[in-house]
Structure formats: structure tokens, C-alpha cells
Amino acid sequence: MSESRILLVDDEEELRRSSAQALELAGFRVDTFASAEYALERIAFSFHGVVISDIRMPGMDGMTFLQRIREIDAELPVILVTGHGDVQLAVRAMREGAYDFVEKPFTAQMLAGTIRRALDWRSLVLENRRLRAVAGKRDDVEQRLPGRSQAMVDLRYRIRAIGASDADTLIIGETGVGKEVVARALHDLSSRASGPFIAINCAALPENLIESELFGHEPGAFPGALRPRYGKFEHGRGGTILLDEIGSMPFDLQAKFLRVLQERVITRLGSNETVPLDVRFIATSKVDLEREVASSRFRADLLYRLNVATLRVPTLSQRRSDIPLLFMQLVRESAARYGRDDIVVSPALASEMAAREWPGNVRELRNAAERLVLGLEVEREEALAPANRPRLTDKVAAFEKSVIASALAAHGGALKPVYESLGISRKTLYEKMQKFGLDKKALSEER
């Protein structure tokens, strides 16, 4: 039990303090938080512990907190604390994945018993994952980033190689491909996994407060600054800071951030004292930063400093062969999240999903899976008129073309690894490339 932790979230300071003291006397290690937002930064896929949260809180309430936790790890036990009038709400939360709930007022012994059962269950979950990894089954990275295409196999290999290091990393990919999922995987594989994971959306920070938000301030630094305040950089010490869409960072702020990257120190607004910063930086971008440098919208020296390690997350169009299995997995996850029975995805619908265009990538595909689970997505196979319905041979040909095109792009146009990985002869590959009009040179240049 000494390795496990309890995250206790409650906006009432007296109740939070008394509950933490009682649990510590019972032998638990407890971290307390006044808001769910800060607690969320401590939660990771490999977190060994239990979350206890009040349902009714200002800002992010317990129900929203539960949903955000399940997006990170659906098997992390969450115990909700409710008032007398919230019991029906707590029962609904259990249908949506909460482990249990306790009603106020509760005794420390009752809460401790619930926690012990939850910790035992969490230990079994983590041990099962470890044994599956040892047996060669899917590990945590593959579970979060599934796919059998060469592009995804290569991405997972690079994540495992880079994750254990402390190297600053740049993740590049279009909207919705899963850049934050990759960032969290890097954090969880590192020695900083028990530290905070601070996600900062550079495009959403208010321009007049951006320096205060990142660097913190001292009293009197500007009108309204009455008390000292930690910035997000300082708050992330010992963990990982994700700078989402770093291309949106104002140009004048980029020089100050470059100094932070190089020297690992910050200076709060209104202070002359430097504060050491022990963090790992991960940045994401959906735009071509080299093009932004050429347009004088992004500093070249910052790009070179950030670009210690680079990961490129493929779009769904670049790994179309993964779509059917990925869609079925997303349907299963959505059914579990909404407490619905498992839905069998017909081969016709899975094939159609692979043939569709997904400009929103995995995010858009997940939305389609959720609509299907909620009964809002009609299988277009049934809705299409017979005269307009694509023939099976057309669908098979389109799928075959996408698989070969993806393999050619993944191997840079080299034919031998393509026909060997697909299990066909060189002559068959040539014939199919001619049939589908595939140009190995064009595909390798696209890559």
C-alpha cells in the first residue's frame, strides 16, 4: 500500500484536511486538491492509486472530472462523495463508470474500507497489463495508439525510445490525430510519470496575462496583483509541460521561452530572483514550423532548440488500413463509457468507415463511434438505395489500393519491403500498382 496514492479533491478546506488526516492515520498516502483541474494533472494511465472527489464543486464538478479521468484511463477507480440530495446523481455516475460513492456524513472507517477494495482492484488491473506486456500482448502504448500499419508501428517504437529519456520533444500532426495522447504516453514512460502533466494551450492564453500565467508574479507586479502566484511553468516542476500549438505563441514571448529552454530557470514578473525549473517540455504543432520560420512568425533558434526529438503522427488517410479495427475499438470504449451493451460493427460498416474521408482524423472517427453507440448514426449501408449502393468488388478494390499506397509511402517507395510485408510476389505488386495507378515515386515524395 506504501506505493499507492490517494488523490482527495474537495473545495471545502476543513473537510479536505480532516479527511486527509483520518486517511493518513489509516496508513494511506494522501495528496489533497482544492480543485479538480489541479488533480487532473497528477493522473496518468499508469497511476497506482484511487481518486476521491466531491460531486458538487465550483469550476470542474465531480461528474465532469469523472469523464476527464475516464478519457485518460477508464479503469482508474473514482470514488464520489455526495450530499444527501445527490444520491441519484451518484447512482448515475456509477452507471457512467464511477467505482463507488459515499454519502455525507461518512466515517473514516467506511471510506477506508472502500479505498482498500478500490486499491486491490487497481492493483489487479495494473498487474494484468504488465503480464500482457510480458507475454507479448498489447502494452499501454499500443492500447492508447492502436494500429498495425507501418506508420503506427514506427511511431510506437519511437515513443518507447524517446519516452524514457528527458529529451524535449516536438510532436507534429494535423488536427485530431492524437498529439496529446502521444505527449501523455511520453510522460507516462518517463521517470517523471509521478509528477504533474501540465497542458498549456498556447492559442487560448489571454495575451495581456500570458506572461503572468506562464512565469507567475510577485505582489505589485501589475495592478491587481495582490499576492504572489506560481506560474504554470513553476507549477509543473518535477513533471512534464505540454505546450499545445506552440506556433500560436506570440513572437515576443518566444525569446523569453527560449531562455527557459536553454537555462531551465524562470523569473517571476516583478522579481529579479531566478527560480530553478526541473521540467521536461513537449510541444505540439499542426502547422509547418519551418514555413512559419520562413515567414518570420516563429524564431528559428527556438525551433532548433525544441527539435531535439521529433515525432510525426500520421493522419487516418495515411493509415487507412487501421480504420476498421480502430473504429471497432472506439465503439467498444464508447459503449463502456455510456453504459450501453456492446455493439457489433458489421463488416459492411467497417469497410465503409475505411473508405470515408476523415479530415478531423481520430477525433472525428471517435465522434462517429459515439453517435453509433447513442443510436444517432444510421448504417449507411442500409440507408443507401440499391442502385447507388457500392458493389463489394469496388469496396475491396478501394481498400486494397489504400493498403498498398500506405505501404509504399511508409517504405519510401522501396518495393521489396512492400511486397514482403504484404505477402505477395513482386510481379503481383507491379500488376496491382498498374491497376490502381499507383506511382511509387509520387508516394515516397508525399511522405
Tab-separated table of C-alpha atoms in Angstrom:
chain	number	residue	atom	x	y	z
A	1	MET	CA	0.000	0.000	0.000
A	2	SER	CA	3.004	2.279	0.516
A	3	GLU	CA	3.443	2.712	-3.249
A	4	SER	CA	-0.165	3.672	-3.899
A	5	ARG	CA	-1.563	7.192	-3.526
A	6	ILE	CA	-4.935	8.720	-2.817
A	7	LEU	CA	-5.927	11.932	-4.628
A	8	LEU	CA	-8.523	13.720	-2.484
A	9	VAL	CA	-10.416	16.554	-4.169
A	10	ASP	CA	-12.803	18.795	-2.220
A	11	ASP	CA	-13.307	22.569	-2.295
A	12	GLU	CA	-14.175	22.655	1.450
A	13	GLU	CA	-10.829	23.133	3.208
A	14	GLU	CA	-11.906	21.864	6.644
A	15	LEU	CA	-13.449	18.661	5.269
A	16	ARG	CA	-10.479	18.130	2.973
A	17	ARG	CA	-7.995	18.484	5.845
A	18	SER	CA	-9.905	16.296	8.311
A	19	SER	CA	-10.485	13.545	5.721
A	20	ALA	CA	-6.807	13.551	4.732
A	21	GLN	CA	-5.686	13.279	8.366
A	22	ALA	CA	-8.032	10.364	9.013
A	23	LEU	CA	-6.848	8.522	5.905
A	24	GLU	CA	-3.184	9.109	6.743
A	25	LEU	CA	-3.798	7.645	10.213
A	26	ALA	CA	-5.282	4.605	8.437
A	27	GLY	CA	-1.980	4.162	6.549
A	28	PHE	CA	-2.703	5.847	3.214
A	29	ARG	CA	-0.551	8.389	1.362
A	30	VAL	CA	-2.860	11.282	0.527
A	31	ASP	CA	-2.468	14.273	-1.799
A	32	THR	CA	-5.159	16.933	-1.404
A	33	PHE	CA	-6.504	19.365	-4.006
A	34	ALA	CA	-8.992	22.205	-3.779
A	35	SER	CA	-9.968	21.879	-7.440
A	36	ALA	CA	-10.305	19.060	-9.945
A	37	GLU	CA	-8.188	20.894	-12.538
A	38	TYR	CA	-5.016	20.569	-10.444
A	39	ALA	CA	-5.731	16.957	-9.502
A	40	LEU	CA	-6.167	16.049	-13.177
A	41	GLU	CA	-2.530	16.985	-13.782
A	42	ARG	CA	-1.462	14.122	-11.477
A	43	ILE	CA	-3.450	11.425	-13.257
A	44	ALA	CA	-1.784	9.138	-15.771
A	45	PHE	CA	-2.560	5.829	-17.456
A	46	SER	CA	-0.161	4.032	-15.109
A	47	PHE	CA	-1.276	5.868	-11.925
A	48	HIS	CA	-1.307	3.468	-8.978
A	49	GLY	CA	-3.975	4.771	-6.676
A	50	VAL	CA	-7.543	5.965	-6.216
A	51	VAL	CA	-9.306	9.291	-6.776
A	52	ILE	CA	-11.836	10.607	-4.236
A	53	SER	CA	-13.835	13.632	-5.335
A	54	ASP	CA	-16.791	15.662	-4.141
A	55	ILE	CA	-19.553	15.831	-6.744
A	56	ARG	CA	-20.526	19.479	-6.323
A	57	MET	CA	-17.569	21.843	-6.701
A	58	PRO	CA	-17.038	25.215	-8.399
A	59	GLY	CA	-15.277	25.100	-11.751
A	60	MET	CA	-14.951	21.489	-12.863
A	61	ASP	CA	-17.553	19.450	-10.948
A	62	GLY	CA	-17.227	15.798	-9.972
A	63	MET	CA	-19.168	14.453	-12.955
A	64	THR	CA	-17.020	16.323	-15.473
A	65	PHE	CA	-13.918	15.288	-13.530
A	66	LEU	CA	-15.023	11.643	-13.787
A	67	GLN	CA	-15.423	11.941	-17.573
A	68	ARG	CA	-11.981	13.525	-17.978
A	69	ILE	CA	-10.374	10.762	-15.879
A	70	ARG	CA	-12.058	8.062	-17.971
A	71	GLU	CA	-10.639	9.657	-21.115
A	72	ILE	CA	-7.152	9.110	-19.646
A	73	ASP	CA	-7.806	5.676	-18.114
A	74	ALA	CA	-11.262	4.080	-17.975
A	75	GLU	CA	-10.034	1.591	-15.332
A	76	LEU	CA	-8.886	4.108	-12.734
A	77	PRO	CA	-11.222	3.853	-9.684
A	78	VAL	CA	-13.039	7.088	-8.795
A	79	ILE	CA	-14.992	7.333	-5.520
A	80	LEU	CA	-17.501	10.190	-5.413
A	81	VAL	CA	-18.551	11.939	-2.217
A	82	THR	CA	-22.173	13.079	-2.220
A	83	GLY	CA	-24.609	15.042	-0.125
A	84	HIS	CA	-27.949	13.546	0.842
A	85	GLY	CA	-29.718	15.084	-2.161
A	86	ASP	CA	-27.094	13.882	-4.646
A	87	VAL	CA	-27.583	10.137	-4.290
A	88	GLN	CA	-29.477	9.809	-7.578
A	89	LEU	CA	-26.700	11.776	-9.274
A	90	ALA	CA	-24.117	9.421	-7.761
A	91	VAL	CA	-26.015	6.369	-8.983
A	92	ARG	CA	-25.962	7.844	-12.500
A	93	ALA	CA	-22.230	8.457	-12.101
A	94	MET	CA	-21.700	4.783	-11.260
A	95	ARG	CA	-23.506	3.843	-14.455
A	96	GLU	CA	-21.019	6.107	-16.256
A	97	GLY	CA	-18.002	4.424	-14.684
A	98	ALA	CA	-17.506	5.629	-11.091
A	99	TYR	CA	-16.159	2.887	-8.814
A	100	ASP	CA	-18.360	3.738	-5.805
A	101	PHE	CA	-19.821	6.631	-3.827
A	102	VAL	CA	-20.031	7.561	-0.154
A	103	GLU	CA	-22.706	9.773	1.324
A	104	LYS	CA	-22.014	12.624	3.751
A	105	PRO	CA	-21.580	12.375	6.665
A	106	PHE	CA	-19.317	9.334	6.434
A	107	THR	CA	-16.959	7.643	8.879
A	108	ALA	CA	-13.257	7.308	8.200
A	109	GLN	CA	-13.535	3.521	8.609
A	110	MET	CA	-16.226	3.276	5.920
A	111	LEU	CA	-14.211	5.408	3.465
A	112	ALA	CA	-11.008	3.470	4.228
A	113	GLY	CA	-12.743	0.154	3.524
A	114	THR	CA	-13.969	1.409	0.150
A	115	ILE	CA	-10.487	2.699	-0.696
A	116	ARG	CA	-8.835	-0.643	0.153
A	117	ARG	CA	-11.199	-2.510	-2.153
A	118	ALA	CA	-10.565	0.025	-4.912
A	119	LEU	CA	-6.782	-0.242	-4.462
A	120	ASP	CA	-6.934	-4.042	-4.645
A	121	TRP	CA	-8.900	-3.777	-7.892
A	122	ARG	CA	-6.480	-1.184	-9.313
A	123	SER	CA	-3.505	-3.419	-8.442
A	124	LEU	CA	-5.102	-6.293	-10.362
A	125	VAL	CA	-5.672	-4.027	-13.391
A	126	LEU	CA	-2.047	-2.842	-13.451
A	127	GLU	CA	-0.684	-6.368	-12.880
A	128	ASN	CA	-2.838	-7.696	-15.701
A	129	ARG	CA	-1.485	-5.016	-18.025
A	130	ARG	CA	2.087	-5.866	-17.022
A	131	LEU	CA	1.593	-9.599	-17.598
A	132	ARG	CA	0.031	-8.964	-21.004
A	133	ALA	CA	3.033	-6.853	-21.970
A	134	VAL	CA	5.461	-9.575	-20.788
A	135	ALA	CA	3.505	-12.166	-22.781
A	136	GLY	CA	3.873	-10.076	-25.934
A	137	LYS	CA	0.325	-8.763	-25.879
A	138	ARG	CA	-0.571	-5.136	-26.416
A	139	ASP	CA	1.184	-2.815	-23.966
A	140	ASP	CA	-0.009	0.575	-22.721
A	141	VAL	CA	1.355	2.440	-25.732
A	142	GLU	CA	-0.334	0.137	-28.233
A	143	GLN	CA	-3.583	0.279	-26.296
A	144	ARG	CA	-3.585	4.069	-26.499
A	145	LEU	CA	-2.256	4.286	-30.055
A	146	PRO	CA	-3.559	1.178	-31.837
A	147	GLY	CA	-2.800	0.303	-35.434
A	148	ARG	CA	-0.963	-2.315	-37.469
A	149	SER	CA	0.185	-0.024	-40.262
A	150	GLN	CA	3.920	0.536	-40.561
A	151	ALA	CA	3.459	4.216	-39.744
A	152	MET	CA	1.943	3.385	-36.336
A	153	VAL	CA	4.445	0.607	-35.605
A	154	ASP	CA	7.272	3.094	-36.256
A	155	LEU	CA	5.576	5.788	-34.137
A	156	ARG	CA	5.174	3.463	-31.136
A	157	TYR	CA	8.813	2.360	-31.458
A	158	ARG	CA	9.993	5.983	-31.370
A	159	ILE	CA	7.709	6.805	-28.420
A	160	ARG	CA	9.182	3.933	-26.392
A	161	ALA	CA	12.722	5.003	-27.343
A	162	ILE	CA	12.224	8.703	-26.565
A	163	GLY	CA	9.822	8.333	-23.627
A	164	ALA	CA	12.363	7.030	-21.121
A	165	SER	CA	14.679	9.972	-21.815
A	166	ASP	CA	14.329	13.565	-20.639
A	167	ALA	CA	14.666	14.952	-24.160
A	168	ASP	CA	12.439	17.870	-25.137
A	169	THR	CA	10.192	16.675	-27.941
A	170	LEU	CA	8.262	18.244	-30.822
A	171	ILE	CA	5.109	16.416	-31.955
A	172	ILE	CA	3.787	17.309	-35.398
A	173	GLY	CA	0.431	16.287	-36.809
A	174	GLU	CA	-2.863	17.514	-38.168
A	175	THR	CA	-5.882	18.341	-36.026
A	176	GLY	CA	-7.368	15.331	-34.262
A	177	VAL	CA	-4.585	12.792	-34.902
A	178	GLY	CA	-3.838	12.355	-31.175
A	179	LYS	CA	-0.863	14.606	-30.443
A	180	GLU	CA	-1.817	14.996	-26.774
A	181	VAL	CA	-2.237	11.217	-26.465
A	182	VAL	CA	1.351	10.851	-27.717
A	183	ALA	CA	2.530	13.510	-25.237
A	184	ARG	CA	0.856	11.730	-22.315
A	185	ALA	CA	2.405	8.430	-23.392
A	186	LEU	CA	5.863	10.058	-23.376
A	187	HIS	CA	5.202	11.455	-19.894
A	188	ASP	CA	3.986	8.106	-18.513
A	189	LEU	CA	7.029	6.252	-19.886
A	190	SER	CA	9.456	8.693	-18.286
A	191	SER	CA	10.869	8.924	-14.770
A	192	ARG	CA	8.547	11.935	-14.339
A	193	ALA	CA	5.375	9.841	-14.540
A	194	SER	CA	4.536	10.512	-10.874
A	195	GLY	CA	4.944	14.272	-11.398
A	196	PRO	CA	2.389	16.680	-12.862
A	197	PHE	CA	1.433	16.793	-16.528
A	198	ILE	CA	0.608	20.436	-17.335
A	199	ALA	CA	-1.107	21.048	-20.689
A	200	ILE	CA	-0.985	24.662	-21.883
A	201	ASN	CA	-2.948	25.719	-24.959
A	202	CYS	CA	-0.761	28.489	-26.422
A	203	ALA	CA	-3.614	29.639	-28.682
A	204	ALA	CA	-6.035	30.148	-25.765
A	205	LEU	CA	-3.859	32.148	-23.344
A	206	PRO	CA	-5.040	35.777	-22.922
A	207	GLU	CA	-2.368	37.990	-24.459
A	208	ASN	CA	-2.423	40.547	-21.621
A	209	LEU	CA	-1.921	37.841	-18.972
A	210	ILE	CA	0.200	35.293	-20.828
A	211	GLU	CA	3.492	36.079	-19.027
A	212	SER	CA	1.819	36.016	-15.623
A	213	GLU	CA	0.133	32.690	-16.472
A	214	LEU	CA	3.397	31.065	-17.517
A	215	PHE	CA	6.019	32.697	-15.276
A	216	GLY	CA	3.976	33.771	-12.226
A	217	HIS	CA	4.205	37.131	-10.488
A	218	GLU	CA	5.078	38.890	-7.262
A	219	PRO	CA	2.744	41.268	-5.354
A	220	GLY	CA	2.552	44.647	-7.071
A	221	ALA	CA	3.920	43.377	-10.394
A	222	PHE	CA	0.883	44.917	-12.103
A	223	PRO	CA	-2.424	46.443	-10.996
A	224	GLY	CA	-4.492	43.785	-9.230
A	225	ALA	CA	-1.525	41.550	-8.330
A	226	LEU	CA	-2.110	41.457	-4.566
A	227	ARG	CA	-0.494	38.107	-3.741
A	228	PRO	CA	2.426	36.083	-5.146
A	229	ARG	CA	1.389	33.446	-7.653
A	230	TYR	CA	3.095	30.408	-9.145
A	231	GLY	CA	3.005	30.297	-12.927
A	232	LYS	CA	2.257	27.131	-14.874
A	233	PHE	CA	5.950	26.522	-15.561
A	234	GLU	CA	6.779	26.591	-11.854
A	235	HIS	CA	3.707	24.524	-11.005
A	236	GLY	CA	4.975	21.776	-13.321
A	237	ARG	CA	8.299	21.239	-11.548
A	238	GLY	CA	9.243	17.572	-11.441
A	239	GLY	CA	6.872	16.745	-14.295
A	240	THR	CA	6.131	17.469	-17.933
A	241	ILE	CA	4.807	20.631	-19.573
A	242	LEU	CA	2.918	20.294	-22.839
A	243	LEU	CA	2.864	23.418	-24.996
A	244	ASP	CA	-0.053	22.720	-27.306
A	245	GLU	CA	0.080	24.505	-30.681
A	246	ILE	CA	3.314	26.311	-29.906
A	247	GLY	CA	3.150	28.013	-33.307
A	248	SER	CA	0.488	30.292	-31.776
A	249	MET	CA	2.867	31.631	-29.107
A	250	PRO	CA	3.368	35.420	-29.563
A	251	PHE	CA	6.669	36.211	-31.252
A	252	ASP	CA	7.974	38.480	-28.460
A	253	LEU	CA	7.300	35.763	-25.860
A	254	GLN	CA	9.240	33.182	-27.862
A	255	ALA	CA	12.577	34.820	-26.909
A	256	LYS	CA	11.742	34.569	-23.196
A	257	PHE	CA	10.666	30.961	-23.585
A	258	LEU	CA	13.899	30.166	-25.445
A	259	ARG	CA	15.844	31.295	-22.354
A	260	VAL	CA	13.717	28.989	-20.196
A	261	LEU	CA	14.512	26.061	-22.511
A	262	GLN	CA	18.232	26.788	-22.525
A	263	GLU	CA	18.844	27.678	-18.871
A	264	ARG	CA	15.933	25.902	-17.119
A	265	VAL	CA	15.228	28.927	-14.909
A	266	ILE	CA	12.372	31.431	-14.772
A	267	THR	CA	11.915	34.898	-13.282
A	268	ARG	CA	8.516	35.854	-11.956
A	269	LEU	CA	7.048	39.184	-13.042
A	270	GLY	CA	8.080	41.884	-10.580
A	271	SER	CA	11.084	39.904	-9.304
A	272	ASN	CA	14.812	39.808	-10.019
A	273	GLU	CA	15.322	36.368	-8.476
A	274	THR	CA	15.590	33.321	-10.738
A	275	VAL	CA	13.763	30.102	-9.889
A	276	PRO	CA	15.262	26.732	-10.986
A	277	LEU	CA	12.947	24.745	-13.237
A	278	ASP	CA	13.110	20.939	-13.331
A	279	VAL	CA	10.689	20.079	-16.144
A	280	ARG	CA	10.529	18.327	-19.487
A	281	PHE	CA	8.985	20.285	-22.357
A	282	ILE	CA	6.874	18.707	-25.077
A	283	ALA	CA	5.462	20.922	-27.823
A	284	THR	CA	2.869	20.183	-30.495
A	285	SER	CA	2.110	21.872	-33.784
A	286	LYS	CA	-0.380	21.345	-36.578
A	287	VAL	CA	1.401	23.896	-38.801
A	288	ASP	CA	4.742	23.564	-40.548
A	289	LEU	CA	7.078	25.445	-38.177
A	290	GLU	CA	9.826	25.676	-40.797
A	291	ARG	CA	7.357	27.546	-43.005
A	292	GLU	CA	6.485	29.753	-40.030
A	293	VAL	CA	10.203	30.479	-39.586
A	294	ALA	CA	10.479	31.411	-43.274
A	295	SER	CA	7.516	33.774	-42.805
A	296	SER	CA	9.184	35.362	-39.721
A	297	ARG	CA	6.345	34.236	-37.451
A	298	PHE	CA	8.442	31.748	-35.476
A	299	ARG	CA	12.010	32.003	-34.207
A	300	ALA	CA	14.491	29.724	-35.960
A	301	ASP	CA	16.630	29.321	-32.800
A	302	LEU	CA	13.567	28.238	-30.798
A	303	LEU	CA	12.656	25.644	-33.428
A	304	TYR	CA	16.181	24.208	-33.414
A	305	ARG	CA	16.217	24.093	-29.593
A	306	LEU	CA	12.805	22.415	-29.425
A	307	ASN	CA	13.611	19.977	-32.191
A	308	VAL	CA	15.780	17.642	-30.075
A	309	ALA	CA	13.435	14.782	-30.936
A	310	THR	CA	10.557	14.948	-33.407
A	311	LEU	CA	7.528	12.675	-33.700
A	312	ARG	CA	5.161	12.864	-36.658
A	313	VAL	CA	1.695	11.474	-36.023
A	314	PRO	CA	0.114	10.096	-39.230
A	315	THR	CA	-3.357	11.094	-40.386
A	316	LEU	CA	-6.059	8.478	-40.884
A	317	SER	CA	-5.662	8.861	-44.645
A	318	GLN	CA	-2.020	7.792	-44.239
A	319	ARG	CA	-3.040	4.665	-42.319
A	320	ARG	CA	-6.375	3.825	-43.825
A	321	SER	CA	-5.896	0.092	-43.214
A	322	ASP	CA	-6.107	0.787	-39.452
A	323	ILE	CA	-9.545	2.447	-39.612
A	324	PRO	CA	-11.817	-0.654	-39.324
A	325	LEU	CA	-10.127	-2.024	-36.185
A	326	LEU	CA	-9.717	1.452	-34.710
A	327	PHE	CA	-13.401	2.215	-35.256
A	328	MET	CA	-14.446	-1.042	-33.574
A	329	GLN	CA	-12.227	-0.256	-30.582
A	330	LEU	CA	-13.705	3.252	-30.299
A	331	VAL	CA	-17.222	1.776	-30.419
A	332	ARG	CA	-16.367	-0.606	-27.550
A	333	GLU	CA	-14.895	2.251	-25.498
A	334	SER	CA	-17.928	4.463	-26.144
A	335	ALA	CA	-20.328	1.661	-25.180
A	336	ALA	CA	-18.462	1.168	-21.897
A	337	ARG	CA	-18.382	4.916	-21.236
A	338	TYR	CA	-22.117	5.352	-21.742
A	339	GLY	CA	-23.071	2.094	-20.025
A	340	ARG	CA	-24.527	0.589	-23.209
A	341	ASP	CA	-24.436	-3.006	-24.426
A	342	ASP	CA	-21.650	-3.924	-26.820
A	343	ILE	CA	-22.493	-3.124	-30.438
A	344	VAL	CA	-21.409	-5.465	-33.211
A	345	VAL	CA	-19.995	-3.441	-36.094
A	346	SER	CA	-20.914	-5.102	-39.355
A	347	PRO	CA	-18.133	-5.753	-41.892
A	348	ALA	CA	-20.006	-3.558	-44.365
A	349	LEU	CA	-19.998	-0.582	-41.983
A	350	ALA	CA	-16.332	-1.126	-41.045
A	351	SER	CA	-15.418	-1.199	-44.732
A	352	GLU	CA	-17.405	1.952	-45.360
A	353	MET	CA	-15.616	3.726	-42.487
A	354	ALA	CA	-12.294	2.879	-44.122
A	355	ALA	CA	-13.478	4.338	-47.419
A	356	ARG	CA	-14.665	7.654	-45.950
A	357	GLU	CA	-12.523	10.752	-45.668
A	358	TRP	CA	-11.787	11.872	-42.097
A	359	PRO	CA	-10.457	15.453	-42.100
A	360	GLY	CA	-10.881	15.516	-38.305
A	361	ASN	CA	-8.896	12.255	-38.043
A	362	VAL	CA	-9.244	10.128	-34.871
A	363	ARG	CA	-11.291	12.807	-33.094
A	364	GLU	CA	-13.883	12.751	-35.883
A	365	LEU	CA	-13.848	8.941	-36.010
A	366	ARG	CA	-14.455	8.832	-32.234
A	367	ASN	CA	-17.440	11.154	-32.647
A	368	ALA	CA	-18.865	8.782	-35.284
A	369	ALA	CA	-18.401	5.841	-32.892
A	370	GLU	CA	-20.204	7.707	-30.116
A	371	ARG	CA	-23.091	8.620	-32.429
A	372	LEU	CA	-23.429	4.953	-33.364
A	373	VAL	CA	-23.494	3.891	-29.701
A	374	LEU	CA	-26.083	6.562	-28.891
A	375	GLY	CA	-28.269	5.478	-31.792
A	376	LEU	CA	-27.648	8.643	-33.830
A	377	GLU	CA	-25.575	7.045	-36.591
A	378	VAL	CA	-27.570	5.053	-39.144
A	379	GLU	CA	-25.616	2.402	-41.002
A	380	ARG	CA	-25.395	3.975	-44.411
A	381	GLU	CA	-25.304	0.506	-45.943
A	382	GLU	CA	-28.968	0.143	-45.009
A	383	ALA	CA	-29.866	3.717	-45.947
A	384	LEU	CA	-28.388	3.674	-49.461
A	385	ALA	CA	-30.723	2.839	-52.323
A	386	PRO	CA	-29.787	-0.425	-54.100
A	387	ALA	CA	-28.933	1.419	-57.323
A	388	ASN	CA	-26.474	3.710	-55.514
A	389	ARG	CA	-25.005	1.147	-53.168
A	390	PRO	CA	-21.297	0.467	-53.845
A	391	ARG	CA	-20.576	-3.052	-55.008
A	392	LEU	CA	-18.483	-5.343	-52.823
A	393	THR	CA	-15.807	-5.607	-55.541
A	394	ASP	CA	-15.484	-1.807	-55.631
A	395	LYS	CA	-15.076	-1.678	-51.871
A	396	VAL	CA	-12.480	-4.449	-51.847
A	397	ALA	CA	-10.526	-2.711	-54.617
A	398	ALA	CA	-10.604	0.642	-52.791
A	399	PHE	CA	-9.417	-0.987	-49.583
A	400	GLU	CA	-6.666	-2.934	-51.377
A	401	LYS	CA	-5.473	0.245	-53.078
A	402	SER	CA	-5.297	2.134	-49.765
A	403	VAL	CA	-3.281	-0.661	-48.103
A	404	ILE	CA	-0.738	-0.797	-50.929
A	405	ALA	CA	-0.495	3.006	-51.107
A	406	SER	CA	0.114	3.232	-47.341
A	407	ALA	CA	2.810	0.537	-47.505
A	408	LEU	CA	4.566	2.273	-50.406
A	409	ALA	CA	4.522	5.599	-48.571
A	410	ALA	CA	5.747	4.008	-45.327
A	411	HIS	CA	8.738	2.397	-47.087
A	412	GLY	CA	9.615	5.462	-49.161
A	413	GLY	CA	8.715	3.826	-52.463
A	414	ALA	CA	11.020	0.820	-51.963
A	415	LEU	CA	9.233	-2.203	-53.463
A	416	LYS	CA	10.946	-5.163	-51.800
A	417	PRO	CA	9.856	-4.419	-48.200
A	418	VAL	CA	6.356	-3.673	-49.514
A	419	TYR	CA	5.702	-6.995	-51.254
A	420	GLU	CA	7.436	-8.905	-48.457
A	421	SER	CA	5.317	-7.223	-45.740
A	422	LEU	CA	2.116	-7.762	-47.770
A	423	GLY	CA	2.948	-11.394	-48.521
A	424	ILE	CA	2.672	-11.089	-52.318
A	425	SER	CA	5.111	-11.557	-55.186
A	426	ARG	CA	6.957	-8.713	-56.891
A	427	LYS	CA	5.036	-9.423	-60.113
A	428	THR	CA	1.674	-9.220	-58.285
A	429	LEU	CA	2.677	-5.923	-56.682
A	430	TYR	CA	3.606	-4.447	-60.098
A	431	GLU	CA	0.293	-5.581	-61.567
A	432	LYS	CA	-1.729	-4.076	-58.747
A	433	MET	CA	0.201	-0.803	-58.851
A	434	GLN	CA	-0.544	-0.581	-62.576
A	435	LYS	CA	-4.195	-1.480	-61.999
A	436	PHE	CA	-4.673	1.179	-59.317
A	437	GLY	CA	-2.481	3.815	-60.961
A	438	LEU	CA	-0.025	3.981	-58.043
A	439	ASP	CA	3.274	5.807	-58.583
A	440	LYS	CA	5.926	4.778	-56.061
A	441	LYS	CA	7.928	7.982	-56.677
A	442	ALA	CA	4.970	10.265	-56.020
A	443	LEU	CA	4.026	8.347	-52.868
A	444	SER	CA	7.565	8.492	-51.483
A	445	GLU	CA	7.702	12.264	-52.133
A	446	GLU	CA	4.385	12.743	-50.305
A	447	ARG	CA	5.866	11.038	-47.308
